[in-house]
Amino acid sequence: MTTVIAQGTFDILHPGHLHYLQEAAAMGDELYVIIARRANVTHKQKPILPDEQRRDMIAALNCVDHAVLGHLEDIFVPIEEIQPDIIVLGHDQHHDEAAIADALAGRGIDCEVRRATIRDTKFEGELLSTGRIIEKICNERC
């Protein structure tokens, strides 16, 4: 059995998230999704939605077998517990594949690191970014 991990913030679910998770699921037999805790998000604005709500929304997707919250102190703890064969990064996630592979090897975790493809927009005006969704809401409703 091939175990795959995807991870992210998943603040406001959109078609780009679904594409990423479906692509990750297709790479193996079992998909775990690690949802970043709000306290650990430092590379962009903190999520609006609570950790548990974001986890529950991801868990409801058919392509996801397990949705878990990230560890508060060490992002590699859930990966050590799951022992995946593949970690799939989103096409636009800030992570460096080589640095992650080195960190995993340093912890004795033998898995491949891949990057998902970008989802093509299906129609004009489709929003594939949480930031763009929030921006549009603010522009049209605030």
mmCIF file of C-alpha atoms in Angstrom:
data_model
loop_
_atom_site.group_PDB
_atom_site.id
_atom_site.type_symbol
_atom_site.label_atom_id
_atom_site.label_comp_id
_atom_site.label_asym_id
_atom_site.label_seq_id
_atom_site.Cartn_x
_atom_site.Cartn_y
_atom_site.Cartn_z
ATOM 1 C CA MET A 1 0.000 0.000 0.000
ATOM 2 C CA THR A 2 1.308 3.467 -0.942
ATOM 3 C CA THR A 3 0.689 6.141 1.673
ATOM 4 C CA VAL A 4 0.621 9.777 0.565
ATOM 5 C CA ILE A 5 0.671 12.984 2.596
ATOM 6 C CA ALA A 6 -0.576 16.366 1.428
ATOM 7 C CA GLN A 7 -0.504 19.382 3.684
ATOM 8 C CA GLY A 8 -1.629 22.971 3.806
ATOM 9 C CA THR A 9 -3.627 25.662 5.503
ATOM 10 C CA PHE A 10 -6.913 25.132 3.619
ATOM 11 C CA ASP A 11 -8.512 28.271 5.027
ATOM 12 C CA ILE A 12 -11.320 28.695 2.508
ATOM 13 C CA LEU A 13 -11.716 25.625 0.325
ATOM 14 C CA HIS A 14 -11.661 26.269 -3.412
ATOM 15 C CA PRO A 15 -11.211 24.249 -6.635
ATOM 16 C CA GLY A 16 -7.412 24.596 -6.454
ATOM 17 C CA HIS A 17 -7.408 22.764 -3.117
ATOM 18 C CA LEU A 18 -9.626 20.021 -4.514
ATOM 19 C CA HIS A 19 -7.351 19.601 -7.547
ATOM 20 C CA TYR A 20 -4.282 19.330 -5.282
ATOM 21 C CA LEU A 21 -5.875 16.753 -2.995
ATOM 22 C CA GLN A 22 -7.342 14.673 -5.816
ATOM 23 C CA GLU A 23 -3.975 14.640 -7.564
ATOM 24 C CA ALA A 24 -2.235 13.628 -4.331
ATOM 25 C CA ALA A 25 -4.795 10.873 -3.722
ATOM 26 C CA ALA A 26 -4.213 9.491 -7.222
ATOM 27 C CA MET A 27 -0.513 8.995 -6.389
ATOM 28 C CA GLY A 28 -1.217 6.297 -3.812
ATOM 29 C CA ASP A 29 -3.711 4.136 -1.980
ATOM 30 C CA GLU A 30 -4.228 6.151 1.186
ATOM 31 C CA LEU A 31 -4.193 9.945 1.547
ATOM 32 C CA TYR A 32 -3.426 11.716 4.793
ATOM 33 C CA VAL A 33 -3.843 15.482 4.864
ATOM 34 C CA ILE A 34 -2.059 17.488 7.533
ATOM 35 C CA ILE A 35 -3.778 20.802 8.246
ATOM 36 C CA ALA A 36 -1.435 23.528 9.451
ATOM 37 C CA ARG A 37 -2.311 24.943 12.828
ATOM 38 C CA ARG A 38 -3.020 28.661 12.891
ATOM 39 C CA ALA A 39 -0.235 29.193 15.421
ATOM 40 C CA ASN A 40 2.321 27.714 12.998
ATOM 41 C CA VAL A 41 1.410 29.770 9.924
ATOM 42 C CA THR A 42 4.139 32.381 9.554
ATOM 43 C CA HIS A 43 4.703 32.631 5.791
ATOM 44 C CA LYS A 44 1.382 34.349 5.078
ATOM 45 C CA GLN A 45 -1.580 35.772 6.962
ATOM 46 C CA LYS A 46 -3.020 33.490 9.621
ATOM 47 C CA PRO A 47 -6.102 31.465 8.661
ATOM 48 C CA ILE A 48 -9.482 32.975 9.430
ATOM 49 C CA LEU A 49 -11.194 29.679 10.192
ATOM 50 C CA PRO A 50 -10.385 27.651 13.339
ATOM 51 C CA ASP A 51 -8.036 24.676 13.039
ATOM 52 C CA GLU A 52 -10.720 22.082 13.771
ATOM 53 C CA GLN A 53 -13.153 23.559 11.238
ATOM 54 C CA ARG A 54 -10.533 23.442 8.500
ATOM 55 C CA ARG A 55 -9.674 19.849 9.445
ATOM 56 C CA ASP A 56 -13.335 18.815 9.373
ATOM 57 C CA MET A 57 -13.877 20.365 5.940
ATOM 58 C CA ILE A 58 -10.889 18.479 4.523
ATOM 59 C CA ALA A 59 -12.027 15.244 6.185
ATOM 60 C CA ALA A 60 -15.388 15.551 4.408
ATOM 61 C CA LEU A 61 -13.799 15.302 0.959
ATOM 62 C CA ASN A 62 -14.150 11.901 -0.721
ATOM 63 C CA CYS A 63 -10.523 11.810 -1.855
ATOM 64 C CA VAL A 64 -9.201 12.208 1.718
ATOM 65 C CA ASP A 65 -8.796 9.146 3.924
ATOM 66 C CA HIS A 66 -7.447 10.897 7.038
ATOM 67 C CA ALA A 67 -7.305 14.572 8.025
ATOM 68 C CA VAL A 68 -5.122 15.490 10.975
ATOM 69 C CA LEU A 69 -3.972 18.704 12.583
ATOM 70 C CA GLY A 70 -0.285 19.503 12.462
ATOM 71 C CA HIS A 71 1.890 19.349 15.558
ATOM 72 C CA LEU A 72 2.217 22.593 17.504
ATOM 73 C CA GLU A 73 5.999 22.454 18.010
ATOM 74 C CA ASP A 74 7.392 20.214 15.275
ATOM 75 C CA ILE A 75 5.827 19.950 11.829
ATOM 76 C CA PHE A 76 7.625 16.653 11.189
ATOM 77 C CA VAL A 77 5.994 14.738 14.073
ATOM 78 C CA PRO A 78 2.857 13.696 12.109
ATOM 79 C CA ILE A 79 5.050 12.669 9.179
ATOM 80 C CA GLU A 80 7.151 10.484 11.509
ATOM 81 C CA GLU A 81 3.958 8.900 12.841
ATOM 82 C CA ILE A 82 2.411 8.291 9.402
ATOM 83 C CA GLN A 83 5.624 7.146 7.643
ATOM 84 C CA PRO A 84 4.457 8.056 4.128
ATOM 85 C CA ASP A 85 5.860 6.827 0.845
ATOM 86 C CA ILE A 86 5.185 10.165 -0.872
ATOM 87 C CA ILE A 87 4.729 13.752 0.275
ATOM 88 C CA VAL A 88 2.984 15.950 -2.277
ATOM 89 C CA LEU A 89 3.434 19.706 -2.112
ATOM 90 C CA GLY A 90 0.956 22.101 -3.657
ATOM 91 C CA HIS A 91 2.082 23.747 -6.882
ATOM 92 C CA ASP A 92 2.422 27.157 -5.186
ATOM 93 C CA GLN A 93 3.428 26.190 -1.670
ATOM 94 C CA HIS A 94 6.493 27.999 -0.373
ATOM 95 C CA HIS A 95 8.346 24.803 0.568
ATOM 96 C CA ASP A 96 11.658 23.819 -1.020
ATOM 97 C CA GLU A 97 11.495 20.167 -2.101
ATOM 98 C CA ALA A 98 15.233 19.559 -1.614
ATOM 99 C CA ALA A 99 15.234 21.083 1.885
ATOM 100 C CA ILE A 100 12.260 18.951 2.898
ATOM 101 C CA ALA A 101 13.885 15.819 1.457
ATOM 102 C CA ASP A 102 17.060 16.587 3.446
ATOM 103 C CA ALA A 103 15.099 17.178 6.672
ATOM 104 C CA LEU A 104 13.189 13.928 6.171
ATOM 105 C CA ALA A 105 16.388 11.978 5.511
ATOM 106 C CA GLY A 106 17.912 13.484 8.645
ATOM 107 C CA ARG A 107 15.031 12.039 10.625
ATOM 108 C CA GLY A 108 15.273 8.631 8.964
ATOM 109 C CA ILE A 109 12.080 9.077 6.941
ATOM 110 C CA ASP A 110 12.469 7.501 3.524
ATOM 111 C CA CYS A 111 9.890 9.019 1.209
ATOM 112 C CA GLU A 112 9.669 10.808 -2.095
ATOM 113 C CA VAL A 113 8.789 14.516 -2.288
ATOM 114 C CA ARG A 114 6.727 15.583 -5.299
ATOM 115 C CA ARG A 115 4.991 18.776 -6.363
ATOM 116 C CA ALA A 116 1.406 18.851 -7.641
ATOM 117 C CA THR A 117 0.498 20.528 -10.902
ATOM 118 C CA ILE A 118 -1.411 23.772 -11.212
ATOM 119 C CA ARG A 119 -5.105 23.518 -11.953
ATOM 120 C CA ASP A 120 -6.167 25.290 -15.096
ATOM 121 C CA THR A 121 -9.054 27.686 -14.670
ATOM 122 C CA LYS A 122 -12.270 26.242 -16.056
ATOM 123 C CA PHE A 123 -14.027 29.552 -16.710
ATOM 124 C CA GLU A 124 -13.347 33.272 -16.614
ATOM 125 C CA GLY A 125 -13.444 34.700 -13.121
ATOM 126 C CA GLU A 126 -12.840 31.387 -11.335
ATOM 127 C CA LEU A 127 -10.993 31.982 -8.063
ATOM 128 C CA LEU A 128 -8.289 29.474 -7.149
ATOM 129 C CA SER A 129 -6.738 31.301 -4.221
ATOM 130 C CA THR A 130 -7.975 31.897 -0.688
ATOM 131 C CA GLY A 131 -6.352 35.334 -0.766
ATOM 132 C CA ARG A 132 -8.174 36.269 -3.973
ATOM 133 C CA ILE A 133 -11.476 35.026 -2.564
ATOM 134 C CA ILE A 134 -11.027 37.144 0.570
ATOM 135 C CA GLU A 135 -9.995 40.141 -1.535
ATOM 136 C CA LYS A 136 -13.100 39.814 -3.708
ATOM 137 C CA ILE A 137 -15.344 39.499 -0.656
ATOM 138 C CA CYS A 138 -13.803 42.620 0.858
ATOM 139 C CA ASN A 139 -14.101 44.558 -2.401
ATOM 140 C CA GLU A 140 -17.710 43.590 -3.004
ATOM 141 C CA ARG A 141 -19.114 43.341 0.533
ATOM 142 C CA CYS A 142 -17.098 45.610 2.818
#
